[in-house]
GROMACS .gro file of C-alpha atoms in nm:
model
  432
    1LEU     CA    1   1.754   7.674   3.316
    2GLY     CA    2   2.007   7.901   3.141
    3LEU     CA    3   2.284   8.028   3.368
    4LYS     CA    4   2.444   8.361   3.321
    5THR     CA    5   2.724   8.562   3.479
    6VAL     CA    6   2.708   8.932   3.541
    7ASN     CA    7   3.042   9.111   3.594
    8VAL     CA    8   3.049   9.445   3.761
    9GLY     CA    9   3.335   9.678   3.675
   10LEU     CA   10   3.626   9.774   3.904
   11TYR     CA   11   3.568  10.022   4.183
   12ASN     CA   12   3.905  10.205   4.195
   13SER     CA   13   3.867  10.356   4.542
   14GLY     CA   14   3.950  10.064   4.764
   15GLY     CA   15   4.013   9.835   4.473
   16GLY     CA   16   3.687   9.652   4.525
   17ILE     CA   17   3.514   9.447   4.252
   18VAL     CA   18   3.197   9.241   4.268
   19THR     CA   19   3.105   8.956   4.037
   20LEU     CA   20   2.762   8.775   4.027
   21SER     CA   21   2.851   8.432   3.894
   22GLY     CA   22   2.612   8.167   3.778
   23GLY     CA   23   2.306   8.392   3.752
   24VAL     CA   24   2.011   8.278   3.961
   25ASN     CA   25   1.981   7.903   4.022
   26PHE     CA   26   1.644   7.739   4.079
   27THR     CA   27   1.577   7.433   4.306
   28LEU     CA   28   1.242   7.275   4.354
   29ASP     CA   29   1.236   7.154   4.717
   30SER     CA   30   0.889   7.014   4.721
   31ASP     CA   31   0.550   7.055   4.564
   32ASP     CA   32   0.491   7.373   4.762
   33ARG     CA   33   0.844   7.519   4.814
   34PHE     CA   34   1.141   7.625   4.600
   35THR     CA   35   1.473   7.790   4.656
   36LEU     CA   36   1.657   8.059   4.449
   37THR     CA   37   2.034   8.103   4.476
   38CYS     CA   38   2.281   8.364   4.351
   39ILE     CA   39   2.654   8.379   4.427
   40SER     CA   40   2.856   8.700   4.441
   41THR     CA   41   3.242   8.735   4.464
   42GLY     CA   42   3.445   9.039   4.568
   43GLY     CA   43   3.466   9.296   4.827
   44PRO     CA   44   3.395   9.483   5.035
   45ALA     CA   45   3.131   9.251   5.167
   46THR     CA   46   2.822   9.222   4.936
   47THR     CA   47   2.458   9.245   5.026
   48VAL     CA   48   2.155   9.129   4.826
   49THR     CA   49   1.805   9.245   4.755
   50TRP     CA   50   1.542   9.006   4.616
   51THR     CA   51   1.247   9.137   4.418
   52ARG     CA   52   0.951   8.960   4.252
   53ASP     CA   53   0.797   9.149   3.960
   54SER     CA   54   0.991   9.458   4.074
   55THR     CA   55   0.849   9.439   4.424
   56THR     CA   56   1.076   9.365   4.719
   57VAL     CA   57   1.024   9.014   4.846
   58THR     CA   58   0.905   9.015   5.204
   59GLN     CA   59   0.791   8.660   5.230
   60GLY     CA   60   1.017   8.362   5.229
   61THR     CA   61   1.351   8.296   5.399
   62GLN     CA   62   1.682   8.467   5.304
   63THR     CA   63   2.025   8.341   5.404
   64VAL     CA   64   2.382   8.443   5.330
   65LEU     CA   65   2.686   8.215   5.341
   66ASN     CA   66   3.030   8.377   5.341
   67ASP     CA   67   3.343   8.192   5.225
   68PRO     CA   68   3.642   8.410   5.340
   69GLU     CA   69   3.901   8.218   5.130
   70THR     CA   70   3.721   8.290   4.801
   71ALA     CA   71   3.536   8.601   4.910
   72GLN     CA   72   3.218   8.431   4.787
   73TYR     CA   73   2.879   8.514   4.929
   74THR     CA   74   2.595   8.265   4.868
   75HIS     CA   75   2.259   8.436   4.880
   76THR     CA   76   1.947   8.211   4.900
   77LEU     CA   77   1.572   8.284   4.895
   78THR     CA   78   1.332   8.002   4.994
   79VAL     CA   79   0.973   8.064   4.889
   80ALA     CA   80   0.677   7.866   5.012
   81GLY     CA   81   0.387   7.838   4.768
   82ARG     CA   82   0.377   7.842   4.393
   83LEU     CA   83   0.453   8.208   4.344
   84GLY     CA   84   0.559   8.247   3.985
   85GLY     CA   85   0.695   8.568   3.840
   86LEU     CA   86   1.016   8.752   3.757
   87TYR     CA   87   1.266   8.709   4.039
   88THR     CA   88   1.567   8.937   4.054
   89CYS     CA   89   1.879   8.910   4.274
   90THR     CA   90   2.059   9.252   4.310
   91VAL     CA   91   2.400   9.247   4.479
   92SER     CA   92   2.589   9.550   4.610
   93ASN     CA   93   2.922   9.591   4.785
   94GLY     CA   94   2.833   9.925   4.937
   95LYS     CA   95   2.997  10.115   4.653
   96PRO     CA   96   2.823  10.278   4.365
   97SER     CA   97   2.854   9.962   4.161
   98SER     CA   98   2.604   9.664   4.183
   99ALA     CA   99   2.512   9.353   3.985
  100SER     CA  100   2.184   9.174   3.928
  101ALA     CA  101   2.048   8.858   3.760
  102SER     CA  102   1.688   8.746   3.700
  103ILE     CA  103   1.490   8.433   3.638
  104THR     CA  104   1.124   8.398   3.525
  105LEU     CA  105   0.921   8.120   3.686
  106GLN     CA  106   0.598   8.008   3.528
  107ASP     CA  107   0.302   7.949   3.760
  108PRO     CA  108   0.116   7.667   3.579
  109GLN     CA  109  -0.242   7.566   3.633
  110PRO     CA  110  -0.300   7.206   3.750
  111PRO     CA  111  -0.448   6.936   3.523
  112THR     CA  112  -0.818   6.859   3.565
  113ASP     CA  113  -1.040   6.555   3.544
  114VAL     CA  114  -0.776   6.332   3.697
  115THR     CA  115  -0.875   5.968   3.726
  116ALA     CA  116  -0.686   5.656   3.835
  117VAL     CA  117  -0.824   5.321   3.716
  118GLN     CA  118  -0.696   4.975   3.776
  119ASP     CA  119  -0.631   4.804   3.444
  120GLY     CA  120  -0.460   4.491   3.569
  121PRO     CA  121  -0.366   4.316   3.892
  122THR     CA  122  -0.058   4.533   3.936
  123SER     CA  123  -0.111   4.836   3.718
  124ILE     CA  124  -0.297   5.166   3.729
  125THR     CA  125  -0.367   5.401   3.438
  126VAL     CA  126  -0.385   5.768   3.526
  127THR     CA  127  -0.561   6.001   3.288
  128TRP     CA  128  -0.612   6.376   3.305
  129THR     CA  129  -0.706   6.683   3.098
  130PRO     CA  130  -0.405   6.922   3.039
  131PRO     CA  131  -0.457   7.286   3.139
  132ASP     CA  132  -0.579   7.524   2.867
  133PRO     CA  133  -0.380   7.719   2.776
  134LEU     CA  134  -0.067   7.523   2.842
  135ASP     CA  135   0.132   7.835   2.937
  136GLY     CA  136   0.467   7.679   2.885
  137ILE     CA  137   0.393   7.347   3.064
  138THR     CA  138   0.667   7.101   2.973
  139GLY     CA  139   0.540   6.787   3.146
  140TYR     CA  140   0.391   6.619   3.451
  141THR     CA  141   0.516   6.450   3.760
  142ILE     CA  142   0.306   6.155   3.883
  143SER     CA  143   0.369   6.041   4.237
  144TYR     CA  144   0.217   5.733   4.410
  145THR     CA  145   0.211   5.604   4.763
  146GLY     CA  146   0.055   5.289   4.904
  147GLY     CA  147   0.132   4.981   5.107
  148GLY     CA  148   0.433   5.140   5.272
  149SER     CA  149   0.602   5.218   4.937
  150SER     CA  150   0.615   5.522   4.713
  151GLY     CA  151   0.755   5.641   4.385
  152SER     CA  152   0.728   5.899   4.111
  153VAL     CA  153   0.774   5.930   3.739
  154ASP     CA  154   0.825   6.230   3.516
  155VAL     CA  155   0.619   6.244   3.198
  156SER     CA  156   0.730   6.486   2.922
  157GLY     CA  157   0.505   6.680   2.695
  158GLY     CA  158   0.249   6.939   2.796
  159SER     CA  159  -0.029   6.781   2.589
  160THR     CA  160   0.025   6.432   2.732
  161ASN     CA  161  -0.293   6.310   2.904
  162SER     CA  162  -0.229   5.952   3.034
  163TYR     CA  163   0.032   5.724   3.184
  164THR     CA  164   0.023   5.366   3.316
  165LEU     CA  165   0.198   5.285   3.639
  166THR     CA  166   0.318   4.920   3.651
  167GLY     CA  167   0.486   4.693   3.901
  168LEU     CA  168   0.254   4.785   4.188
  169THR     CA  169   0.126   4.550   4.462
  170ASN     CA  170  -0.215   4.395   4.432
  171GLY     CA  171  -0.423   4.430   4.746
  172GLN     CA  172  -0.294   4.775   4.826
  173THR     CA  173  -0.470   5.111   4.790
  174TYR     CA  174  -0.266   5.383   4.620
  175THR     CA  175  -0.292   5.761   4.636
  176ILE     CA  176  -0.195   5.915   4.305
  177SER     CA  177  -0.075   6.272   4.279
  178ILE     CA  178  -0.012   6.458   3.958
  179VAL     CA  179   0.128   6.807   3.903
  180ALA     CA  180   0.208   7.006   3.587
  181THR     CA  181   0.563   7.150   3.559
  182SER     CA  182   0.673   7.463   3.379
  183SER     CA  183   1.019   7.606   3.402
  184GLY     CA  184   1.072   7.381   3.701
  185LEU     CA  185   0.781   7.519   3.899
  186SER     CA  186   0.499   7.278   3.974
  187SER     CA  187   0.128   7.340   3.973
  188PRO     CA  188  -0.086   7.248   4.276
  189PRO     CA  189  -0.117   6.867   4.301
  190VAL     CA  190  -0.438   6.687   4.204
  191GLN     CA  191  -0.501   6.351   4.369
  192ALA     CA  192  -0.696   6.036   4.300
  193SER     CA  193  -0.711   5.709   4.491
  194VAL     CA  194  -0.759   5.356   4.368
  195GLY     CA  195  -0.728   5.012   4.528
  196LEU     CA  196  -0.570   4.724   4.343
  197VAL     CA  197  -0.855   4.472   4.386
  198PRO     CA  198  -0.842   4.117   4.249
  199SER     CA  199  -0.926   4.061   3.882
  200ALA     CA  200  -1.270   3.909   3.804
  201PRO     CA  201  -1.286   3.528   3.854
  202VAL     CA  202  -1.350   3.310   3.550
  203LEU     CA  203  -1.617   3.048   3.613
  204ASP     CA  204  -1.628   2.718   3.424
  205SER     CA  205  -1.945   2.678   3.216
  206THR     CA  206  -2.008   2.322   3.340
  207THR     CA  207  -2.159   2.257   3.684
  208THR     CA  208  -2.250   1.957   3.889
  209VAL     CA  209  -2.608   1.948   4.017
  210THR     CA  210  -2.831   1.737   4.241
  211ALA     CA  211  -3.180   1.786   4.370
  212THR     CA  212  -3.066   2.057   4.616
  213THR     CA  213  -2.703   2.152   4.540
  214VAL     CA  214  -2.488   2.288   4.262
  215ILE     CA  215  -2.107   2.277   4.246
  216ILE     CA  216  -1.930   2.550   4.055
  217SER     CA  217  -1.557   2.576   3.973
  218GLY     CA  218  -1.329   2.851   3.844
  219SER     CA  219  -1.010   3.047   3.898
  220VAL     CA  220  -0.874   3.402   3.959
  221PRO     CA  221  -0.620   3.542   3.711
  222SER     CA  222  -0.260   3.532   3.833
  223GLY     CA  223  -0.131   3.840   4.013
  224SER     CA  224  -0.444   3.887   4.217
  225VAL     CA  225  -0.424   3.875   4.601
  226VAL     CA  226  -0.741   3.718   4.747
  227THR     CA  227  -0.869   3.726   5.106
  228GLY     CA  228  -1.222   3.613   5.044
  229TYR     CA  229  -1.506   3.574   4.798
  230VAL     CA  230  -1.882   3.612   4.766
  231VAL     CA  231  -2.102   3.368   4.576
  232GLN     CA  232  -2.442   3.499   4.464
  233TRP     CA  233  -2.731   3.314   4.292
  234GLN     CA  234  -3.064   3.422   4.155
  235ARG     CA  235  -3.360   3.192   4.067
  236ASP     CA  236  -3.519   3.221   3.725
  237THR     CA  237  -3.873   3.341   3.804
  238SER     CA  238  -4.001   3.246   3.459
  239ILE     CA  239  -4.038   2.882   3.565
  240VAL     CA  240  -4.195   2.701   3.861
  241CYS     CA  241  -4.286   2.985   4.096
  242PRO     CA  242  -4.290   3.335   3.941
  243ASP     CA  243  -4.419   3.488   4.260
  244LEU     CA  244  -4.138   3.362   4.478
  245ARG     CA  245  -3.781   3.496   4.488
  246ASP     CA  246  -3.528   3.239   4.597
  247ASP     CA  247  -3.208   3.437   4.575
  248GLY     CA  248  -2.909   3.413   4.813
  249SER     CA  249  -2.542   3.466   4.872
  250VAL     CA  250  -2.264   3.340   5.089
  251THR     CA  251  -1.939   3.510   5.199
  252VAL     CA  252  -1.628   3.295   5.248
  253ALA     CA  253  -1.295   3.404   5.399
  254SER     CA  254  -1.027   3.237   5.188
  255SER     CA  255  -0.685   3.306   5.035
  256SER     CA  256  -0.795   3.155   4.702
  257PHE     CA  257  -1.094   3.067   4.486
  258THR     CA  258  -1.121   2.744   4.291
  259GLY     CA  259  -1.487   2.655   4.340
  260HIS     CA  260  -1.784   2.636   4.580
  261THR     CA  261  -2.080   2.413   4.664
  262ILE     CA  262  -2.413   2.588   4.702
  263THR     CA  263  -2.673   2.397   4.910
  264GLY     CA  264  -3.038   2.430   4.994
  265LEU     CA  265  -3.155   2.508   4.644
  266GLU     CA  266  -3.501   2.421   4.515
  267PRO     CA  267  -3.535   2.111   4.291
  268GLY     CA  268  -3.642   2.174   3.937
  269ASN     CA  269  -3.542   2.540   3.947
  270ARG     CA  270  -3.293   2.724   3.719
  271TYR     CA  271  -3.032   2.947   3.890
  272THR     CA  272  -2.781   3.205   3.762
  273ILE     CA  273  -2.457   3.214   3.968
  274THR     CA  274  -2.175   3.476   3.991
  275VAL     CA  275  -1.870   3.521   4.208
  276THR     CA  276  -1.681   3.827   4.334
  277VAL     CA  277  -1.341   3.805   4.506
  278SER     CA  278  -1.191   4.067   4.736
  279ASN     CA  279  -0.878   4.172   4.922
  280GLY     CA  280  -0.768   4.450   5.152
  281ALA     CA  281  -0.818   4.705   4.876
  282GLY     CA  282  -1.181   4.609   4.819
  283SER     CA  283  -1.400   4.391   4.599
  284GLY     CA  284  -1.311   4.316   4.238
  285PRO     CA  285  -1.541   4.303   3.936
  286VAL     CA  286  -1.804   4.033   3.914
  287SER     CA  287  -1.734   3.707   3.726
  288ASN     CA  288  -1.901   3.573   3.424
  289ALA     CA  289  -2.242   3.416   3.500
  290VAL     CA  290  -2.315   3.047   3.482
  291ALA     CA  291  -2.659   2.883   3.476
  292ALA     CA  292  -2.752   2.564   3.656
  293MET     CA  293  -3.074   2.364   3.630
  294ILE     CA  294  -3.135   2.180   3.956
  295THR     CA  295  -3.255   1.819   3.927
  296ALA     CA  296  -3.636   1.789   3.962
  297THR     CA  297  -3.809   1.562   4.212
  298ALA     CA  298  -4.174   1.460   4.228
  299PRO     CA  299  -4.401   1.722   4.387
  300SER     CA  300  -4.392   1.695   4.768
  301GLY     CA  301  -4.728   1.864   4.822
  302PRO     CA  302  -5.083   1.821   4.688
  303PRO     CA  303  -5.281   2.072   4.480
  304GLY     CA  304  -5.497   2.323   4.655
  305PRO     CA  305  -5.852   2.246   4.769
  306ILE     CA  306  -6.092   2.096   4.514
  307THR     CA  307  -6.414   2.279   4.438
  308LEU     CA  308  -6.720   2.113   4.280
  309VAL     CA  309  -6.838   2.330   3.990
  310THR     CA  310  -7.136   2.122   3.863
  311VAL     CA  311  -7.255   1.768   3.896
  312THR     CA  312  -7.506   1.562   3.690
  313PRO     CA  313  -7.617   1.202   3.721
  314ASN     CA  314  -7.336   1.100   3.481
  315SER     CA  315  -7.064   1.364   3.516
  316ALA     CA  316  -6.891   1.619   3.738
  317ILE     CA  317  -6.684   1.930   3.677
  318VAL     CA  318  -6.421   2.012   3.944
  319GLN     CA  319  -6.143   2.271   3.980
  320TRP     CA  320  -5.855   2.302   4.225
  321GLY     CA  321  -5.579   2.531   4.354
  322GLU     CA  322  -5.210   2.531   4.278
  323VAL     CA  323  -4.937   2.330   4.456
  324LEU     CA  324  -4.744   2.550   4.691
  325CYS     CA  325  -4.431   2.685   4.522
  326LEU     CA  326  -4.184   2.526   4.753
  327GLN     CA  327  -4.354   2.188   4.705
  328ARG     CA  328  -4.363   2.170   4.325
  329ASN     CA  329  -3.995   2.063   4.291
  330GLY     CA  330  -4.010   2.124   3.919
  331GLU     CA  331  -4.254   2.269   3.666
  332ILE     CA  332  -4.602   2.112   3.684
  333THR     CA  333  -4.678   1.956   3.348
  334ASP     CA  334  -5.003   1.768   3.413
  335TYR     CA  335  -5.263   1.664   3.670
  336THR     CA  336  -5.405   1.318   3.740
  337VAL     CA  337  -5.780   1.321   3.819
  338THR     CA  338  -5.972   1.013   3.933
  339ALA     CA  339  -6.318   0.934   4.062
  340THR     CA  340  -6.335   0.630   4.292
  341ASN     CA  341  -6.668   0.475   4.405
  342SER     CA  342  -6.742   0.329   4.754
  343ASP     CA  343  -6.620  -0.013   4.634
  344GLY     CA  344  -6.283   0.135   4.551
  345MET     CA  345  -6.338   0.110   4.178
  346GLU     CA  346  -6.229   0.395   3.950
  347GLU     CA  347  -6.505   0.514   3.717
  348GLY     CA  348  -6.531   0.763   3.445
  349THR     CA  349  -6.277   0.945   3.231
  350ALA     CA  350  -6.130   1.294   3.294
  351SER     CA  351  -6.053   1.565   3.049
  352VAL     CA  352  -5.799   1.798   3.218
  353ASP     CA  353  -5.730   2.165   3.147
  354VAL     CA  354  -5.378   2.206   3.296
  355ASP     CA  355  -5.368   2.584   3.282
  356ALA     CA  356  -5.717   2.633   3.430
  357ARG     CA  357  -5.667   2.352   3.681
  358ARG     CA  358  -6.013   2.223   3.587
  359ALA     CA  359  -6.143   1.877   3.482
  360THR     CA  360  -6.461   1.730   3.344
  361ILE     CA  361  -6.526   1.368   3.464
  362SER     CA  362  -6.772   1.178   3.251
  363GLY     CA  363  -6.912   0.822   3.257
  364LEU     CA  364  -7.030   0.831   3.622
  365THR     CA  365  -7.329   0.639   3.768
  366PRO     CA  366  -7.631   0.826   3.902
  367SER     CA  367  -7.699   0.822   4.276
  368THR     CA  368  -7.344   0.714   4.353
  369GLN     CA  369  -7.094   0.839   4.614
  370TYR     CA  370  -6.745   0.912   4.471
  371THR     CA  371  -6.414   1.031   4.602
  372VAL     CA  372  -6.254   1.269   4.343
  373SER     CA  373  -5.872   1.301   4.380
  374VAL     CA  374  -5.627   1.532   4.199
  375ALA     CA  375  -5.248   1.494   4.197
  376ALA     CA  376  -4.986   1.714   4.029
  377VAL     CA  377  -4.730   1.570   3.787
  378ASN     CA  378  -4.384   1.709   3.689
  379SER     CA  379  -4.100   1.562   3.490
  380ALA     CA  380  -3.984   1.354   3.788
  381GLY     CA  381  -4.321   1.196   3.889
  382THR     CA  382  -4.657   1.236   4.055
  383GLY     CA  383  -4.712   1.399   4.390
  384PRO     CA  384  -4.971   1.342   4.670
  385SER     CA  385  -5.340   1.397   4.605
  386THR     CA  386  -5.611   1.634   4.716
  387THR     CA  387  -5.958   1.470   4.756
  388LEU     CA  388  -6.325   1.579   4.758
  389PRO     CA  389  -6.643   1.365   4.816
  390VAL     CA  390  -6.892   1.399   4.529
  391GLU     CA  391  -7.237   1.229   4.498
  392THR     CA  392  -7.418   1.210   4.167
  393PRO     CA  393  -7.793   1.274   4.176
  394GLY     CA  394  -8.058   1.012   4.074
  395GLY     CA  395  -8.188   0.999   3.718
  396LEU     CA  396  -8.543   0.954   3.564
  397THR     CA  397  -8.605   0.581   3.490
  398VAL     CA  398  -8.846   0.489   3.205
  399SER     CA  399  -8.977   0.129   3.180
  400ALA     CA  400  -9.015  -0.024   2.846
  401THR     CA  401  -9.200  -0.344   2.960
  402PRO     CA  402  -9.488  -0.421   2.708
  403PHE     CA  403  -9.845  -0.490   2.834
  404ILE     CA  404 -10.197  -0.543   2.687
  405LEU     CA  405 -10.472  -0.298   2.775
  406TYR     CA  406 -10.830  -0.403   2.714
  407LEU     CA  407 -11.060  -0.107   2.674
  408PRO     CA  408 -11.438  -0.119   2.725
  409HIS     CA  409 -11.652  -0.066   2.420
  410HIS     CA  410 -11.789   0.264   2.546
  411LEU     CA  411 -11.445   0.415   2.521
  412MET     CA  412 -11.439   0.360   2.154
  413ASP     CA  413 -11.595   0.625   1.929
  414THR     CA  414 -11.810   0.529   1.636
  415GLY     CA  415 -11.508   0.531   1.413
  416GLY     CA  416 -11.339   0.257   1.615
  417GLN     CA  417 -11.088   0.493   1.782
  418PHE     CA  418 -11.042   0.520   2.160
  419ASP     CA  419 -11.059   0.835   2.363
  420CYS     CA  420 -10.697   0.941   2.414
  421TYR     CA  421 -10.776   1.167   2.703
  422LEU     CA  422 -10.929   0.888   2.905
  423LEU     CA  423 -10.642   0.658   2.814
  424TYR     CA  424 -10.391   0.912   2.953
  425HIS     CA  425 -10.559   0.913   3.296
  426ILE     CA  426 -10.577   0.534   3.300
  427LEU     CA  427 -10.203   0.517   3.236
  428LEU     CA  428 -10.125   0.763   3.514
  429GLN     CA  429 -10.305   0.534   3.760
  430HIS     CA  430 -10.130   0.223   3.634
  431GLN     CA  431  -9.835   0.100   3.838
  432HIS     CA  432  -9.633  -0.017   3.540
   0.00000   0.00000   0.00000
């Protein structure tokens, strides 16, 4: 601020002079209060009148400090609120002479669209949109408080729109306040809040799997304070059991993260796994995802009930239901279909349609009782069977034993041929 001195000429009657030295000084006490000061010298004793835009100031607090040795009078005006304008200090010693000094204070508009975003374990980037028009704004003051500590930084340039605060404490939540300054007067503050949460964990791409567990490993970038982590997994529904969701999560209170063992998973299923770590300021971003294919085991359950579609003396067509999802233990790749007679012998051959869960068994014996069994197969082996009793019907038996038939002479016609109609009835009555 430019300082100026106003000298008032001598007042001969009484020898009094009055000098206003230093002009009007400005002090910003806080975001919502400032103090104006002017100093007069001389006598008789001086008095002061403060005006704002030519109107006498009625708000605020005025004080006068008298120094008898130097005949100086310090006049102060403390104003609450951001009341910009032309402030004038007019000093008089009760004689016809007086002195005055003025200062103009801009009343800037605050920045808008203020955001505070964590961009590292111990740093926050504050962004904002400068006021339009700038109206003499010379810079910004950014203040922050959190975790029992506070600080501020002045940023020059009215068109500046971002600043990164560094050296903060991870795990703490900070309140950020930003004001625009113009001629020393601040705009109303605009605030934003952000917690310094841990950085995203980095999971190793390799995992260790068994038939029911998967072990993941990883780490959290340095600088992150950790108080716990959450492991989440999702099953790939494109294999094994598309109609069953087998997702889950587990929350662990811990001061670090280096890995975790997930138990109770389904054999032969593929899972996608992620981890999120947290601290007192909240949860951090999610980690990269890793995939794990759980080791398959043979199906632990049989296919659904078998239904007889058709049966002939020498074949049978059967169909069956699916193995329960939780008993497949891997993707079903085939079915084993057998037909066993009452002597325990397997007969016939089966042509299996895996997708339709349907089989045609050929090469069976008529009038025979069979037990048809169906078992599911995956990459690890064959599971238990479902059975159904099936009996083939009897077939038409034609004898080919030769015999001699002597026909009476009267059955022959004059041409030496026999009567076919009569022969037909004779054969019907013959036992062979």
